[in-house]
mmCIF file of C-alpha atoms in Angstrom:
data_model
loop_
_atom_site.group_PDB
_atom_site.id
_atom_site.type_symbol
_atom_site.label_atom_id
_atom_site.label_comp_id
_atom_site.label_asym_id
_atom_site.label_seq_id
_atom_site.Cartn_x
_atom_site.Cartn_y
_atom_site.Cartn_z
ATOM 1 C CA MET A 206 14.231 -8.771 11.893
ATOM 2 C CA SER A 207 15.919 -5.374 11.151
ATOM 3 C CA LEU A 208 13.891 -2.830 9.349
ATOM 4 C CA LYS A 209 15.873 -2.528 5.950
ATOM 5 C CA LYS A 210 14.533 -0.032 2.878
ATOM 6 C CA ILE A 211 12.776 -2.423 1.314
ATOM 7 C CA ASN A 212 11.247 -5.577 3.316
ATOM 8 C CA TYR A 213 9.632 -8.786 1.064
ATOM 9 C CA TYR A 214 6.936 -11.097 2.461
ATOM 10 C CA GLN A 215 5.864 -14.338 0.861
ATOM 11 C CA PRO A 216 2.566 -14.765 1.649
ATOM 12 C CA ASN A 217 2.175 -18.529 1.806
ATOM 13 C CA ASP A 218 4.936 -18.379 4.276
ATOM 14 C CA PHE A 219 3.569 -19.307 7.559
ATOM 15 C CA TYR A 220 5.136 -16.371 9.651
ATOM 16 C CA ALA A 221 4.918 -13.803 6.650
ATOM 17 C CA LEU A 222 1.666 -11.977 8.063
ATOM 18 C CA SER A 223 2.917 -11.659 11.717
ATOM 19 C CA ARG A 224 6.658 -10.372 10.709
ATOM 20 C CA PHE A 225 4.658 -7.947 8.192
ATOM 21 C CA GLN A 226 2.530 -6.356 11.342
ATOM 22 C CA SER A 227 5.169 -6.417 13.386
ATOM 23 C CA ASP A 228 7.307 -4.392 10.421
ATOM 24 C CA PHE A 229 4.605 -2.279 10.021
ATOM 25 C CA LEU A 230 4.132 -1.184 13.296
ATOM 26 C CA LYS A 231 7.969 -0.780 13.714
ATOM 27 C CA HIS A 232 7.797 1.987 10.755
ATOM 28 C CA LEU A 233 4.526 3.267 12.494
ATOM 29 C CA GLN A 234 6.511 3.785 15.881
ATOM 30 C CA LYS A 235 9.791 4.985 13.865
ATOM 31 C CA LYS A 236 8.030 7.866 11.647
ATOM 32 C CA CYS A 237 4.879 8.589 12.504
ATOM 33 C CA LYS A 238 4.190 11.405 15.274
ATOM 34 C CA LYS A 239 2.138 10.529 18.371
ATOM 35 C CA ASN A 240 -1.701 11.119 17.310
ATOM 36 C CA GLN A 241 -0.982 12.421 13.707
ATOM 37 C CA PRO A 242 -3.450 11.067 11.218
ATOM 38 C CA LEU A 243 -3.323 7.854 9.462
ATOM 39 C CA VAL A 244 -3.758 8.228 5.728
ATOM 40 C CA LEU A 245 -3.948 5.362 3.245
ATOM 41 C CA ILE A 246 -4.172 6.464 -0.353
ATOM 42 C CA CYS A 247 -4.767 2.897 -2.429
ATOM 43 C CA ILE A 248 -4.020 3.736 -6.063
ATOM 44 C CA GLY A 249 -4.995 1.857 -8.753
ATOM 45 C CA SER A 250 -7.954 1.360 -11.322
ATOM 46 C CA ASP A 251 -10.659 -1.530 -11.482
ATOM 47 C CA ARG A 252 -10.148 -1.262 -15.388
ATOM 48 C CA ALA A 253 -7.585 -3.664 -15.409
ATOM 49 C CA THR A 254 -7.272 -6.592 -13.290
ATOM 50 C CA GLY A 255 -3.238 -5.835 -12.599
ATOM 51 C CA ASP A 256 -3.796 -2.323 -11.390
ATOM 52 C CA CYS A 257 -7.100 -2.805 -8.597
ATOM 53 C CA LEU A 258 -4.736 -3.997 -6.052
ATOM 54 C CA GLY A 259 -4.887 -0.631 -4.587
ATOM 55 C CA PRO A 260 -8.672 -0.068 -4.573
ATOM 56 C CA LEU A 261 -9.036 -3.699 -3.403
ATOM 57 C CA VAL A 262 -7.218 -2.910 -0.147
ATOM 58 C CA GLY A 263 -9.224 0.583 -0.174
ATOM 59 C CA GLN A 264 -12.257 -1.033 -0.299
ATOM 60 C CA SER A 265 -11.683 -3.538 2.539
ATOM 61 C CA LEU A 266 -10.846 -0.852 4.910
ATOM 62 C CA MET A 267 -13.092 2.071 4.097
ATOM 63 C CA ASP A 268 -14.614 1.439 7.534
ATOM 64 C CA PHE A 269 -11.661 0.819 9.303
ATOM 65 C CA PRO A 270 -11.676 3.737 12.329
ATOM 66 C CA VAL A 271 -7.931 4.079 12.293
ATOM 67 C CA TYR A 272 -7.380 5.174 8.729
ATOM 68 C CA SER A 273 -8.742 7.838 6.306
ATOM 69 C CA VAL A 274 -9.135 6.087 3.052
ATOM 70 C CA TYR A 275 -8.480 7.603 -0.495
ATOM 71 C CA GLY A 276 -8.850 4.938 -3.472
ATOM 72 C CA THR A 277 -11.702 2.344 -3.722
ATOM 73 C CA LEU A 278 -13.367 0.272 -6.168
ATOM 74 C CA GLN A 279 -15.905 3.223 -6.585
ATOM 75 C CA PHE A 280 -13.465 6.033 -6.132
ATOM 76 C CA PRO A 281 -10.314 4.721 -7.267
ATOM 77 C CA VAL A 282 -7.046 7.100 -7.128
ATOM 78 C CA HIS A 283 -4.886 6.890 -10.554
ATOM 79 C CA ALA A 284 -2.989 8.869 -12.774
ATOM 80 C CA LYS A 285 -5.379 11.172 -13.766
ATOM 81 C CA ASN A 286 -6.779 12.682 -10.258
ATOM 82 C CA LEU A 287 -3.505 11.495 -8.095
ATOM 83 C CA ASP A 288 -2.638 15.469 -8.066
ATOM 84 C CA LYS A 289 -6.228 16.528 -7.198
ATOM 85 C CA THR A 290 -6.732 13.574 -4.416
ATOM 86 C CA MET A 291 -2.856 14.535 -2.663
ATOM 87 C CA GLU A 292 -4.906 18.635 -2.447
ATOM 88 C CA LEU A 293 -7.681 17.096 -0.890
ATOM 89 C CA ILE A 294 -5.789 15.403 1.581
ATOM 90 C CA TYR A 295 -3.542 18.064 2.623
ATOM 91 C CA LYS A 296 -6.746 20.369 2.811
ATOM 92 C CA PHE A 297 -8.603 17.562 5.162
ATOM 93 C CA HIS A 298 -5.658 16.519 7.142
ATOM 94 C CA LYS A 299 -3.159 18.578 8.909
ATOM 95 C CA ASN A 300 0.021 16.736 8.789
ATOM 96 C CA PRO A 301 -0.920 13.562 7.799
ATOM 97 C CA PHE A 302 1.043 10.144 7.531
ATOM 98 C CA ILE A 303 0.876 9.041 4.501
ATOM 99 C CA ILE A 304 0.633 5.091 3.901
ATOM 100 C CA ALA A 305 0.802 4.607 0.177
ATOM 101 C CA ILE A 306 -0.247 1.009 -1.311
ATOM 102 C CA ASP A 307 0.007 0.304 -5.078
ATOM 103 C CA SER A 308 0.241 -3.304 -7.348
ATOM 104 C CA CYS A 309 3.768 -3.366 -9.080
ATOM 105 C CA LEU A 310 5.499 -5.321 -11.490
ATOM 106 C CA GLY A 311 8.291 -6.852 -10.538
ATOM 107 C CA TYR A 312 11.304 -10.060 -11.857
ATOM 108 C CA ALA A 313 9.394 -13.492 -12.319
ATOM 109 C CA ASP A 314 10.581 -15.193 -8.780
ATOM 110 C CA HIS A 315 8.686 -11.986 -6.786
ATOM 111 C CA VAL A 316 5.341 -12.157 -8.205
ATOM 112 C CA GLY A 317 2.994 -12.921 -5.401
ATOM 113 C CA TYR A 318 5.366 -11.168 -3.023
ATOM 114 C CA ILE A 319 4.085 -7.948 -0.978
ATOM 115 C CA THR A 320 6.752 -5.418 -0.238
ATOM 116 C CA LEU A 321 6.867 -2.505 2.395
ATOM 117 C CA SER A 322 9.274 0.199 2.066
ATOM 118 C CA SER A 323 10.535 3.085 4.407
ATOM 119 C CA MET A 324 10.051 5.169 1.091
ATOM 120 C CA PRO A 325 7.932 6.878 -0.404
ATOM 121 C CA LEU A 326 6.010 5.012 -3.709
ATOM 122 C CA CYS A 327 6.661 5.872 -7.239
ATOM 123 C CA PRO A 328 3.110 5.097 -9.004
ATOM 124 C CA GLY A 329 3.192 4.290 -12.351
ATOM 125 C CA ARG A 330 6.484 3.018 -12.894
ATOM 126 C CA GLY A 331 6.069 -0.197 -14.403
ATOM 127 C CA VAL A 332 4.394 1.478 -16.791
ATOM 128 C CA SER A 333 6.591 4.310 -17.883
ATOM 129 C CA LYS A 334 4.287 6.877 -16.733
ATOM 130 C CA HIS A 335 5.939 9.891 -14.886
ATOM 131 C CA LEU A 336 4.224 10.687 -11.537
ATOM 132 C CA PRO A 337 4.970 12.016 -8.318
ATOM 133 C CA THR A 338 6.378 10.041 -5.557
ATOM 134 C CA ILE A 339 3.831 10.063 -2.534
ATOM 135 C CA GLY A 340 4.048 8.867 1.092
ATOM 136 C CA ASP A 341 5.795 8.234 4.124
ATOM 137 C CA ILE A 342 5.966 4.711 3.714
ATOM 138 C CA SER A 343 4.621 2.275 1.039
ATOM 139 C CA ILE A 344 3.533 -1.102 0.455
ATOM 140 C CA THR A 345 3.287 -2.820 -2.590
ATOM 141 C CA GLY A 346 2.027 -6.029 -3.989
ATOM 142 C CA ILE A 347 4.168 -7.469 -7.063
ATOM 143 C CA VAL A 348 0.886 -8.688 -9.198
ATOM 144 C CA ASP A 349 3.165 -9.958 -12.202
ATOM 145 C CA ARG A 350 6.050 -9.877 -13.967
ATOM 146 C CA PHE A 351 7.923 -6.993 -15.991
ATOM 147 C CA SER A 352 7.883 -7.562 -19.495
ATOM 148 C CA GLU A 353 8.079 -5.552 -22.961
ATOM 149 C CA SER A 354 4.518 -5.068 -22.892
ATOM 150 C CA SER A 355 3.851 -4.104 -19.380
ATOM 151 C CA HIS A 356 0.221 -2.319 -20.238
ATOM 152 C CA GLU A 357 -0.641 -5.651 -21.855
ATOM 153 C CA THR A 358 0.749 -7.535 -18.962
ATOM 154 C CA ILE A 359 -1.429 -5.332 -16.239
ATOM 155 C CA GLN A 360 -4.849 -5.977 -18.460
ATOM 156 C CA THR A 361 -3.893 -9.998 -18.039
ATOM 157 C CA THR A 362 -2.785 -10.300 -14.267
ATOM 158 C CA ARG A 363 -4.750 -13.240 -12.719
ATOM 159 C CA LEU A 364 -7.422 -11.573 -10.639
ATOM 160 C CA GLN A 365 -6.684 -14.455 -7.832
ATOM 161 C CA THR A 366 -3.380 -13.177 -7.565
ATOM 162 C CA VAL A 367 -4.407 -9.461 -6.894
ATOM 163 C CA PHE A 368 -7.052 -10.750 -4.597
ATOM 164 C CA TYR A 369 -4.939 -12.532 -2.565
ATOM 165 C CA LEU A 370 -2.275 -10.093 -2.259
ATOM 166 C CA ALA A 371 -4.713 -7.362 -1.335
ATOM 167 C CA SER A 372 -6.354 -9.683 1.529
ATOM 168 C CA PHE A 373 -3.085 -10.035 2.791
ATOM 169 C CA ILE A 374 -2.446 -6.639 3.031
ATOM 170 C CA ALA A 375 -5.614 -5.321 4.210
ATOM 171 C CA LYS A 376 -5.231 -7.976 7.198
ATOM 172 C CA GLY A 377 -1.436 -7.007 7.931
ATOM 173 C CA ILE A 378 -2.334 -3.303 8.188
ATOM 174 C CA GLN A 379 -5.696 -3.713 10.699
ATOM 175 C CA ILE A 380 -3.892 -2.631 13.879
ATOM 176 C CA PRO A 381 -5.567 -1.590 17.319
ATOM 177 C CA LYS A 382 -6.511 2.240 17.317
ATOM 178 C CA PHE A 383 -4.499 1.988 20.620
ATOM 179 C CA GLN A 384 -1.335 1.031 19.074
ATOM 180 C CA VAL A 385 -1.448 3.713 16.574
ATOM 181 C CA SER A 386 -2.499 6.718 18.718
ATOM 182 C CA TYR A 387 0.123 6.073 21.112
ATOM 183 C CA PRO A 388 3.073 4.417 19.005
ATOM 184 C CA HIS A 389 5.561 5.351 21.769
ATOM 185 C CA LEU A 390 4.612 3.371 24.871
#
């Protein structure tokens, strides 16, 4: 499969996880420099069901040695602390390769899909927030559909959908340190 600007994965597809993992490694091999620190910024809040995908992924991977993780259930990264978190990342990591993870709203037929993009993430766009773009690559879980009342949609999204997508993403990016440290071999 060729890398596009945005690739979609349906977790129920038998080959989705292996395709996602393969494409994720290709993105790292193409864009990440040798031994560049990998930072996950998992955006969202545990106060709205549809917005907790990022913190769920961060919580799952906080002890995984390959990544420095920002954004967990205990310490979420959201609109109010995003700028401060970015300052901390650049203070503690020299030239980090940032992987941004967030939930998003989409078309009804895309709900339940994962996206992997070679572009930065535009957090808050689905709820009309204007926040800075973030990340060298981005991953989203499409947790619900666009609606005229997106704030309400985020509040009433099914936790099962969010948890399923978060689990898929966490499994998909658990890659061995050797493959990340020496991606060009």
